[in-house]
PDB file of N, CA and C in Angstrom:
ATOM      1  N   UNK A 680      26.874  10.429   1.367  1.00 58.00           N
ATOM      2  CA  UNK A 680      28.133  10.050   1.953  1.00 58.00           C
ATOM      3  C   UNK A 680      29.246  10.678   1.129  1.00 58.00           C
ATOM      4  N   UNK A 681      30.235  11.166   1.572  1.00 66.00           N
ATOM      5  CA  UNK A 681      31.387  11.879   1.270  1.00 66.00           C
ATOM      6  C   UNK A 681      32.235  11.104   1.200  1.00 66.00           C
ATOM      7  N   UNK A 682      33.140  10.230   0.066  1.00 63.00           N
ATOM      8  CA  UNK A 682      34.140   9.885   0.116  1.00 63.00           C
ATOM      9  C   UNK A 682      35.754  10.575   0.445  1.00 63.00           C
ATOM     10  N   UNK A 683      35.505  12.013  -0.155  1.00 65.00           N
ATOM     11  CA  UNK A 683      36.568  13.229  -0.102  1.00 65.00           C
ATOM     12  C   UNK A 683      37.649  12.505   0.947  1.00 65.00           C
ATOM     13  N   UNK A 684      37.272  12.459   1.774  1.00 72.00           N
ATOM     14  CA  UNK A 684      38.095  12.048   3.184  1.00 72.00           C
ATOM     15  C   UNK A 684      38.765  11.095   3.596  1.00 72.00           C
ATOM     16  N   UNK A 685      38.082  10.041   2.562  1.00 90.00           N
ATOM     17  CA  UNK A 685      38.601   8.619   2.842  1.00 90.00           C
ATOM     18  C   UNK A 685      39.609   8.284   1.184  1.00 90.00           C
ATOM     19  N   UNK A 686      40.010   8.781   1.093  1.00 95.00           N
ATOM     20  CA  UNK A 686      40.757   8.840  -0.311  1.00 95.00           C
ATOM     21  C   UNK A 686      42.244   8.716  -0.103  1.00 95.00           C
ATOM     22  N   UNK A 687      42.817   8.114  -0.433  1.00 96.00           N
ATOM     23  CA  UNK A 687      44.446   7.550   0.233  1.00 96.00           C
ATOM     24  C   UNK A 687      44.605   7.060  -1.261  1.00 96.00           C
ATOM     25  N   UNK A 688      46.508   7.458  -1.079  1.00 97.00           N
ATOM     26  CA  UNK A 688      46.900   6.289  -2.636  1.00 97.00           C
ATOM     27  C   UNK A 688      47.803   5.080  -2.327  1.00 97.00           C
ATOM     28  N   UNK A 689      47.666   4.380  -3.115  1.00 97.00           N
ATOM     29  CA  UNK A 689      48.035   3.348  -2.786  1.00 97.00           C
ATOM     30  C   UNK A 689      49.427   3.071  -2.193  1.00 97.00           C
ATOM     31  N   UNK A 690      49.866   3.959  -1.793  1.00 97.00           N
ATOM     32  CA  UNK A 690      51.169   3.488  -1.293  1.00 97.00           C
ATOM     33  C   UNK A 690      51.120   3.991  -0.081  1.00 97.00           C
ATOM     34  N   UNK A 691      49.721   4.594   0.603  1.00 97.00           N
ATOM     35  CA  UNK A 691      49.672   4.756   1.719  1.00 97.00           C
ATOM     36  C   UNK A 691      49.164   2.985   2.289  1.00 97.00           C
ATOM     37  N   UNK A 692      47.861   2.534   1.403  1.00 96.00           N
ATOM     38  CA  UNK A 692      47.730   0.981   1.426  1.00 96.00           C
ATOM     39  C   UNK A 692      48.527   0.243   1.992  1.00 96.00           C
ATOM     40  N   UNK A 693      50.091   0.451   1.112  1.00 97.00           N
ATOM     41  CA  UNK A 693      50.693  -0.613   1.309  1.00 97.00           C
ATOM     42  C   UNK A 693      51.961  -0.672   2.740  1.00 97.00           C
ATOM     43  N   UNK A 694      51.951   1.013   2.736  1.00 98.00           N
ATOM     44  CA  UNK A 694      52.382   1.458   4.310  1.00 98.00           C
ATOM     45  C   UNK A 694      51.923   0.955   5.483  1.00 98.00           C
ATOM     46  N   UNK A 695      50.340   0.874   5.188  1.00 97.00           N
ATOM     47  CA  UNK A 695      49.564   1.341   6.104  1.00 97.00           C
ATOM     48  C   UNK A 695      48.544  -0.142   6.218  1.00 97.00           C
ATOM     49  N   UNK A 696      48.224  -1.129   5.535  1.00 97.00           N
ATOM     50  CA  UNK A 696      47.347  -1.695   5.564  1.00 97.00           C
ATOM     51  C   UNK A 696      46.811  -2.287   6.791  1.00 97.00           C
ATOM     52  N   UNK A 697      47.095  -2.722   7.929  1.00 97.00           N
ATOM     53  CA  UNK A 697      46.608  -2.987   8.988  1.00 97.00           C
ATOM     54  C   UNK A 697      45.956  -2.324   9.570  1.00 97.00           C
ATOM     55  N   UNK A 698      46.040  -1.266   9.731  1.00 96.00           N
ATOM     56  CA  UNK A 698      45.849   0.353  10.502  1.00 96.00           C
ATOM     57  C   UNK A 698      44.594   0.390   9.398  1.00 96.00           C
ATOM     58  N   UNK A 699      44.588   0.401   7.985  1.00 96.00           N
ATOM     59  CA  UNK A 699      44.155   0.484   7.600  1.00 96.00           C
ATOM     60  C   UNK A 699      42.087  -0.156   7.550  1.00 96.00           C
ATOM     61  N   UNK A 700      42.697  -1.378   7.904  1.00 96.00           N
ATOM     62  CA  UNK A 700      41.782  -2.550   7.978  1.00 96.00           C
ATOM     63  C   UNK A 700      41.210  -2.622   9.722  1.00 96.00           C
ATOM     64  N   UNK A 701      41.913  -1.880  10.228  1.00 96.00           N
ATOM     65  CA  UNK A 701      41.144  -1.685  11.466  1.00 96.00           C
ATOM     66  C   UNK A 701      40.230  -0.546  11.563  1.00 96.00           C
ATOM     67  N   UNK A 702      40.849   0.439  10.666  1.00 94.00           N
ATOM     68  CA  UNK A 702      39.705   1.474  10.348  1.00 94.00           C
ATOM     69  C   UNK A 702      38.541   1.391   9.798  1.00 94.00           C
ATOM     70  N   UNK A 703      38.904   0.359   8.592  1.00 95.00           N
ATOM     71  CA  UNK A 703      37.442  -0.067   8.177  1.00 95.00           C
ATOM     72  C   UNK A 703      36.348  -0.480   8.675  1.00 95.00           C
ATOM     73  N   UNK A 704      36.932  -1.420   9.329  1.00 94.00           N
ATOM     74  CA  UNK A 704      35.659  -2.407  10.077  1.00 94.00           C
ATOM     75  C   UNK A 704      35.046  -1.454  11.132  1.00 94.00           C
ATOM     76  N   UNK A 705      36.009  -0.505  11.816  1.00 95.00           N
ATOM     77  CA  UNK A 705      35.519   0.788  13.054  1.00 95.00           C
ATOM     78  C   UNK A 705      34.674   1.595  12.051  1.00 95.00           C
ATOM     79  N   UNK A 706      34.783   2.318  11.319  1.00 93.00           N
ATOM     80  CA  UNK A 706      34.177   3.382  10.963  1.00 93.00           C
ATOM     81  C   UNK A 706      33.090   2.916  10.083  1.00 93.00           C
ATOM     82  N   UNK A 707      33.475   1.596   9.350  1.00 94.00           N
ATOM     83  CA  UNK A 707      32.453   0.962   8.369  1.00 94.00           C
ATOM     84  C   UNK A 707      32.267   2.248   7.311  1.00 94.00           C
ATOM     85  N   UNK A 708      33.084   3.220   6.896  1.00 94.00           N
ATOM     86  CA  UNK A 708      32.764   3.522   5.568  1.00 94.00           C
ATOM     87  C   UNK A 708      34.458   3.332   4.524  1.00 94.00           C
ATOM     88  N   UNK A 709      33.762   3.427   3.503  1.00 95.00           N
ATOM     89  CA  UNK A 709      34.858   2.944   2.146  1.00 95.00           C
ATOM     90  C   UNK A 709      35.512   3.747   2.003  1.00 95.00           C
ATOM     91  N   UNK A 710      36.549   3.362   1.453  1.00 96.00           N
ATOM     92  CA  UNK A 710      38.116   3.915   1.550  1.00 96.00           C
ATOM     93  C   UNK A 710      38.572   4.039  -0.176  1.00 96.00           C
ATOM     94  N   UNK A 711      38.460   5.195  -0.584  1.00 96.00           N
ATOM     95  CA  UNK A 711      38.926   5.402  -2.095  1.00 96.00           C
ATOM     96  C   UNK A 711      40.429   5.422  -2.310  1.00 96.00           C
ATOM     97  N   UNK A 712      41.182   4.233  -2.860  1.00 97.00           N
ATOM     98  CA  UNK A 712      42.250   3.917  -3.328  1.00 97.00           C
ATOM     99  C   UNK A 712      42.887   4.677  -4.890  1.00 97.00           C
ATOM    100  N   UNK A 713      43.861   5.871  -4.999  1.00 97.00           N
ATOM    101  CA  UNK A 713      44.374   6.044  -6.189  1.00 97.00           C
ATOM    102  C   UNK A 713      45.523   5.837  -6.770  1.00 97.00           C
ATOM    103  N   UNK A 714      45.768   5.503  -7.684  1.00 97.00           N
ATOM    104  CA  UNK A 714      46.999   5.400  -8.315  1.00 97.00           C
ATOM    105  C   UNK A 714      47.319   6.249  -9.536  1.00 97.00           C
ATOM    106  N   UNK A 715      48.546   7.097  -9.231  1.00 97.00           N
ATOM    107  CA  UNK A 715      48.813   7.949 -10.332  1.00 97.00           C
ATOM    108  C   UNK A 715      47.444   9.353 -10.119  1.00 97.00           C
ATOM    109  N   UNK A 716      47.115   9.498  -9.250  1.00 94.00           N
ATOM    110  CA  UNK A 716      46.150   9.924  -8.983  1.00 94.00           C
ATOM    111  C   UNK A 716      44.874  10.235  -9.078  1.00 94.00           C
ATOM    112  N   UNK A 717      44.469   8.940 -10.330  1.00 96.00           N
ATOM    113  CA  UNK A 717      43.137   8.470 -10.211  1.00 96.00           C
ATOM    114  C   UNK A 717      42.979   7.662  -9.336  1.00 96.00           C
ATOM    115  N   UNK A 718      41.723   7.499  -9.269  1.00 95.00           N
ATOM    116  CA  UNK A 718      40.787   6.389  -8.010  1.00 95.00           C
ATOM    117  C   UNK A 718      40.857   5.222  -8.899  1.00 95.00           C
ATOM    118  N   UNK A 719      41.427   4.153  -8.167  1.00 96.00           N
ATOM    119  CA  UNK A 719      41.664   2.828  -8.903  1.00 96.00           C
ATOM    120  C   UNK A 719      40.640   1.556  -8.388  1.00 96.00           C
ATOM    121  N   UNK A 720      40.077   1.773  -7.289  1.00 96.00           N
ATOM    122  CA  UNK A 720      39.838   0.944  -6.311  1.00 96.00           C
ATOM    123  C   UNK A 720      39.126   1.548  -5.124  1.00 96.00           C
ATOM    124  N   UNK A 721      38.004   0.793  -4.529  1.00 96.00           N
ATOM    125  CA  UNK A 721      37.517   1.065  -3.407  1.00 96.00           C
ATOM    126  C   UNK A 721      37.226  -0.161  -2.429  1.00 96.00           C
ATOM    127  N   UNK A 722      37.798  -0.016  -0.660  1.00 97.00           N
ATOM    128  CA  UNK A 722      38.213  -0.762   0.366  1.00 97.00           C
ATOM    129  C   UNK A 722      36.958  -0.823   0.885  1.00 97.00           C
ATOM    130  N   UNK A 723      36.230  -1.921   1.425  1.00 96.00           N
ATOM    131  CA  UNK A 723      35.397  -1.854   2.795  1.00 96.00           C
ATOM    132  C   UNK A 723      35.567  -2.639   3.579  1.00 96.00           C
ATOM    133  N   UNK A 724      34.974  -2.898   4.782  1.00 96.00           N
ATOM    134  CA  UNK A 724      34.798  -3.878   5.703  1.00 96.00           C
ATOM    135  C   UNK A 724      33.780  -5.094   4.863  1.00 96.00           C
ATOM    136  N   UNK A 725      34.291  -6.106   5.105  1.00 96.00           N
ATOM    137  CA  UNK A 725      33.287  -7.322   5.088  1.00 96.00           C
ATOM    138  C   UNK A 725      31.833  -7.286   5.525  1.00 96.00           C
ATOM    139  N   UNK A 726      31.777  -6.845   6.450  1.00 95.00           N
ATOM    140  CA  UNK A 726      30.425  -6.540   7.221  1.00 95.00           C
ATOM    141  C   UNK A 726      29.856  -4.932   6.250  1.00 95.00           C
ATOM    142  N   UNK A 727      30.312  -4.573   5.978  1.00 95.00           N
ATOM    143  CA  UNK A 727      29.349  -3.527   4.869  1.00 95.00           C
ATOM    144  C   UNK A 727      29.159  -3.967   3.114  1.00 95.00           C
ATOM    145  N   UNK A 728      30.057  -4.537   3.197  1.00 96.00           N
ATOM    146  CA  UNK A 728      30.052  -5.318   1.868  1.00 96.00           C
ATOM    147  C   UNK A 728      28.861  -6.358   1.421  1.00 96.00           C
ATOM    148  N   UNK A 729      28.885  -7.389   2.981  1.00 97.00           N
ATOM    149  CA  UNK A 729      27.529  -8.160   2.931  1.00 97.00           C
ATOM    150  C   UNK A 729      26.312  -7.794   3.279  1.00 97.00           C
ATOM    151  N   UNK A 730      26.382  -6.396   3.664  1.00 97.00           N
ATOM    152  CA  UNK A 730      25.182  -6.054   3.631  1.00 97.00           C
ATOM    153  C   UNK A 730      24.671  -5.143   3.008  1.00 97.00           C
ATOM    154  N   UNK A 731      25.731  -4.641   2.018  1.00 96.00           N
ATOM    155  CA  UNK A 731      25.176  -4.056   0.564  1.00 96.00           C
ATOM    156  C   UNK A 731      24.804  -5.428  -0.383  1.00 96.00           C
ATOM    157  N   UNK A 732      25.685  -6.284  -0.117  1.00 98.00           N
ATOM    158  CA  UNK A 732      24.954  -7.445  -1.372  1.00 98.00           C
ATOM    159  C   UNK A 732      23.704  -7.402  -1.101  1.00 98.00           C
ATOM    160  N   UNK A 733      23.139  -8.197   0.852  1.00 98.00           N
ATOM    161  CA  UNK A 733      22.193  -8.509   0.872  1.00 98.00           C
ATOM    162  C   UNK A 733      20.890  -7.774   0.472  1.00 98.00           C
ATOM    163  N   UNK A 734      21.245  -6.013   0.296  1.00 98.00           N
ATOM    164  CA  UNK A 734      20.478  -4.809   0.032  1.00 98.00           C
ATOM    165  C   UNK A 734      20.092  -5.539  -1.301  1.00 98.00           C
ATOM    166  N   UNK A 735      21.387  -5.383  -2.429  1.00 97.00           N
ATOM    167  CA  UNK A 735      21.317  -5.297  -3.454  1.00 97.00           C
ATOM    168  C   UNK A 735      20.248  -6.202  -3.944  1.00 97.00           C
ATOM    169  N   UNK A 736      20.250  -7.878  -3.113  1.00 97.00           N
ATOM    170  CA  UNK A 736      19.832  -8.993  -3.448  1.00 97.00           C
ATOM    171  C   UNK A 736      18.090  -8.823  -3.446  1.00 97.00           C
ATOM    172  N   UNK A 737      17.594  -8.224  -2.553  1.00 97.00           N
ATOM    173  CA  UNK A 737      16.258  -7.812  -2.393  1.00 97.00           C
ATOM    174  C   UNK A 737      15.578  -6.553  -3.184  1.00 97.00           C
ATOM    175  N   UNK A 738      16.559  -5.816  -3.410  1.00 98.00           N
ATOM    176  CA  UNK A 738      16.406  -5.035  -4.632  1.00 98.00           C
ATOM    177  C   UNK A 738      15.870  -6.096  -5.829  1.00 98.00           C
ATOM    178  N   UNK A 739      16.747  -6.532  -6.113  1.00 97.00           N
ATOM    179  CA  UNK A 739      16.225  -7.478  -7.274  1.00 97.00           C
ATOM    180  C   UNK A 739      15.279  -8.290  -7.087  1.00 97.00           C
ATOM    181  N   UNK A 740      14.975  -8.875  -6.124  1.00 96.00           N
ATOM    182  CA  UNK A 740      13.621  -9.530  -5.740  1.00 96.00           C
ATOM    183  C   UNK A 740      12.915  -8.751  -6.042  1.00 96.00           C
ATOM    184  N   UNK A 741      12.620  -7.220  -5.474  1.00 96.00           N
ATOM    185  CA  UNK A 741      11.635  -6.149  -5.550  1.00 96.00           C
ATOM    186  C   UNK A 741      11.294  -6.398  -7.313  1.00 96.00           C
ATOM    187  N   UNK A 742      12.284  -6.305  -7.724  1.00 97.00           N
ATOM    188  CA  UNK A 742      12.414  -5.707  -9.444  1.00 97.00           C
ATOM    189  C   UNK A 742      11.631  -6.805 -10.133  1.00 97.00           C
ATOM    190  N   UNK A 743      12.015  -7.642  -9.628  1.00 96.00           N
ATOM    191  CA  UNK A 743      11.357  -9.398 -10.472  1.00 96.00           C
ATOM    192  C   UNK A 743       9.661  -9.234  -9.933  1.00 96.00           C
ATOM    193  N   UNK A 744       9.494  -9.010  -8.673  1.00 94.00           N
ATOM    194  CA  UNK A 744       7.970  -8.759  -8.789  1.00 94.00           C
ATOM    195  C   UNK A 744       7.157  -7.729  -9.325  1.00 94.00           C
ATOM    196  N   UNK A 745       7.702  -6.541  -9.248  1.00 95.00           N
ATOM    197  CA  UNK A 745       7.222  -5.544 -10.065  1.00 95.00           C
ATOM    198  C   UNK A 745       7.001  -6.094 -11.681  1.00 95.00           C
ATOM    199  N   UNK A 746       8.117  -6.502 -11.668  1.00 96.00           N
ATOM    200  CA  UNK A 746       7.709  -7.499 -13.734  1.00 96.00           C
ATOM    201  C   UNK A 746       6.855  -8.036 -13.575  1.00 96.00           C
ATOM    202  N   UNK A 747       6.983  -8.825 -13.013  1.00 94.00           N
ATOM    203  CA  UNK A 747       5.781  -9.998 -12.753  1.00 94.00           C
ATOM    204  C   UNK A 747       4.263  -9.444 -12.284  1.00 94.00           C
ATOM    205  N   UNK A 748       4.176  -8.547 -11.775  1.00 92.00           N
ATOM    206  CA  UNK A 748       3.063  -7.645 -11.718  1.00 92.00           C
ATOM    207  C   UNK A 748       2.463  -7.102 -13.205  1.00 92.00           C
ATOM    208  N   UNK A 749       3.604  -6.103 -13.380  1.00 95.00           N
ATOM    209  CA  UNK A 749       3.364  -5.363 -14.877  1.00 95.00           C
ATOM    210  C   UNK A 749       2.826  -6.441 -16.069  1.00 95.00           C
ATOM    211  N   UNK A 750       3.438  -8.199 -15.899  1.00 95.00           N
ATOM    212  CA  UNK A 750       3.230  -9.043 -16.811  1.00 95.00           C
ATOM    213  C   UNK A 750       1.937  -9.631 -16.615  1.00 95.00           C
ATOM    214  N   UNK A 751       1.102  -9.319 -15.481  1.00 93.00           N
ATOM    215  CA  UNK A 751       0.002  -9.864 -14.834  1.00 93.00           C
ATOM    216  C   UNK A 751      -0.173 -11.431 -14.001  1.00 93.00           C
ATOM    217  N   UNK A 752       1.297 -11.861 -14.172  1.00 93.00           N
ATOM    218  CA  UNK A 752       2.174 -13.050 -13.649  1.00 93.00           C
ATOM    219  C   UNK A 752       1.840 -13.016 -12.191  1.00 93.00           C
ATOM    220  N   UNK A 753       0.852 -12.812 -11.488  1.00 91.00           N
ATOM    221  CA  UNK A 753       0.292 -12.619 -10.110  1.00 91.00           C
ATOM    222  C   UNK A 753      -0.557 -13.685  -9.905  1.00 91.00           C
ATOM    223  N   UNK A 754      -0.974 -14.078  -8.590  1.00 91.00           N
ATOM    224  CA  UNK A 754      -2.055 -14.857  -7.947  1.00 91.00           C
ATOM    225  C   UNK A 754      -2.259 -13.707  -6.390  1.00 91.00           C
ATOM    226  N   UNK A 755      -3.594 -13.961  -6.449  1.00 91.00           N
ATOM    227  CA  UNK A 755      -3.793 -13.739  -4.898  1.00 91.00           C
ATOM    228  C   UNK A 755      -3.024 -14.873  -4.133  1.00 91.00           C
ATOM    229  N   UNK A 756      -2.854 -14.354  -2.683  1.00 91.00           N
ATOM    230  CA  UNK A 756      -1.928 -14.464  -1.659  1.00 91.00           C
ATOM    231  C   UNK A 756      -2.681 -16.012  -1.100  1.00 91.00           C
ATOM    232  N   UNK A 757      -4.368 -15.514  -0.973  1.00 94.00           N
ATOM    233  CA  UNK A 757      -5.022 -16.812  -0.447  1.00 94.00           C
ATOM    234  C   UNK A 757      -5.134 -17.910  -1.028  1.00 94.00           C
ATOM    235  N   UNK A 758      -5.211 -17.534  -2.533  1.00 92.00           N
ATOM    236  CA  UNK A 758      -4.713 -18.905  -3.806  1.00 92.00           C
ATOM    237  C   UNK A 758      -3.553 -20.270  -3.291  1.00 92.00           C
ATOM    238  N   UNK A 759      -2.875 -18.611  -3.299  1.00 92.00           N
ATOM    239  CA  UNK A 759      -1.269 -19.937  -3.541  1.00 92.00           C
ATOM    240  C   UNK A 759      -1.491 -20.524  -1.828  1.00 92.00           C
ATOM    241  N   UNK A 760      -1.704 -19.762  -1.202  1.00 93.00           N
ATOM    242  CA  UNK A 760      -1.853 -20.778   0.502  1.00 93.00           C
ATOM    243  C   UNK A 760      -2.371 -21.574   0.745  1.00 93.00           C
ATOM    244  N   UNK A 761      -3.721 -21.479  -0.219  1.00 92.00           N
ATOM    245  CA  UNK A 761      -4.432 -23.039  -0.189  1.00 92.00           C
ATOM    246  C   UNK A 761      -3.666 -24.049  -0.890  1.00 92.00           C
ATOM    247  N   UNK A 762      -3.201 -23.733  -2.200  1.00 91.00           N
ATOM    248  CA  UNK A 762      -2.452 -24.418  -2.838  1.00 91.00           C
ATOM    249  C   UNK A 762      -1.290 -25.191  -2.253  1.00 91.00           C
ATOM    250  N   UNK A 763      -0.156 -24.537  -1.225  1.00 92.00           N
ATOM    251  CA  UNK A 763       0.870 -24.900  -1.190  1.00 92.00           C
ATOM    252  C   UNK A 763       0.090 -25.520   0.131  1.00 92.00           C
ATOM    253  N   UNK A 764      -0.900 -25.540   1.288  1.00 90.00           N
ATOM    254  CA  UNK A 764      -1.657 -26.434   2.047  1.00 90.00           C
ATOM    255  C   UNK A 764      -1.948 -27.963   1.453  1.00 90.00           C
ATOM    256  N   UNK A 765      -2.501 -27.427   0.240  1.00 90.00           N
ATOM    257  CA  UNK A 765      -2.804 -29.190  -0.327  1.00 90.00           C
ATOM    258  C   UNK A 765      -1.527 -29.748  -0.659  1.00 90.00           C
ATOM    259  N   UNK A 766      -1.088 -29.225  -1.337  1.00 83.00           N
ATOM    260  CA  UNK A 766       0.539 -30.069  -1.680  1.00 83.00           C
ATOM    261  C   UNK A 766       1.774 -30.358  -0.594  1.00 83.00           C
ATOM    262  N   UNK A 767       1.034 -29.759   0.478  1.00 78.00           N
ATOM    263  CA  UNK A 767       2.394 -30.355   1.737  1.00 78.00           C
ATOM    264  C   UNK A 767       1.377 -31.648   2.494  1.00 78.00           C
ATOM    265  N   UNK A 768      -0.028 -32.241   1.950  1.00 74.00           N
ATOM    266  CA  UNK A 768      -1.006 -33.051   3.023  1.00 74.00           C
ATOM    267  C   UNK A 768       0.061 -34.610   2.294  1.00 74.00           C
TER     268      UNK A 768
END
């Protein structure tokens, strides 16, 4: 993904923010904010935002089992099903 394009400074932001915020949510990509003409800040839609967390969030799930693998911190699948069978009777 190319940010190049979506790069505005902030005083286009503050011109522009509605226009702005309708673009987001339409195009769903991020909007690089500069000031002084570094990049200070980056804009998205809500709806890409929560679904980079939710990415992010399963990422880390991934990561915690891979440890838990590498640590030998495992059971077979049919173990724990019998298990969690007896403990819901």
């Amino acid at each position: 993904m190319r940010y190049s394009a979506q790069v505005k400074p902030i005083s286009y932001l503050k011109a522009n923010a509605a226009e702005i915020l309708l673009d987001l949510a339409e195009s769903r990509e991020p909007m690089v904010i500069t000031q002084n003409g570094e990049a200070k800040a980056v804009l998205q839609d809500v709806a890409s935002y929560e679904q980079g967390q939710e990415t992010l969030a399963l990422l880390k799930l991934l990561a915690l089992g891979n440890q838990d693998a590498e640590a030998r911190r495992i059971r077979p699948a049919r173990e724990v099903i019998a298990r969690l069978k007896t403990k819901s009777r």
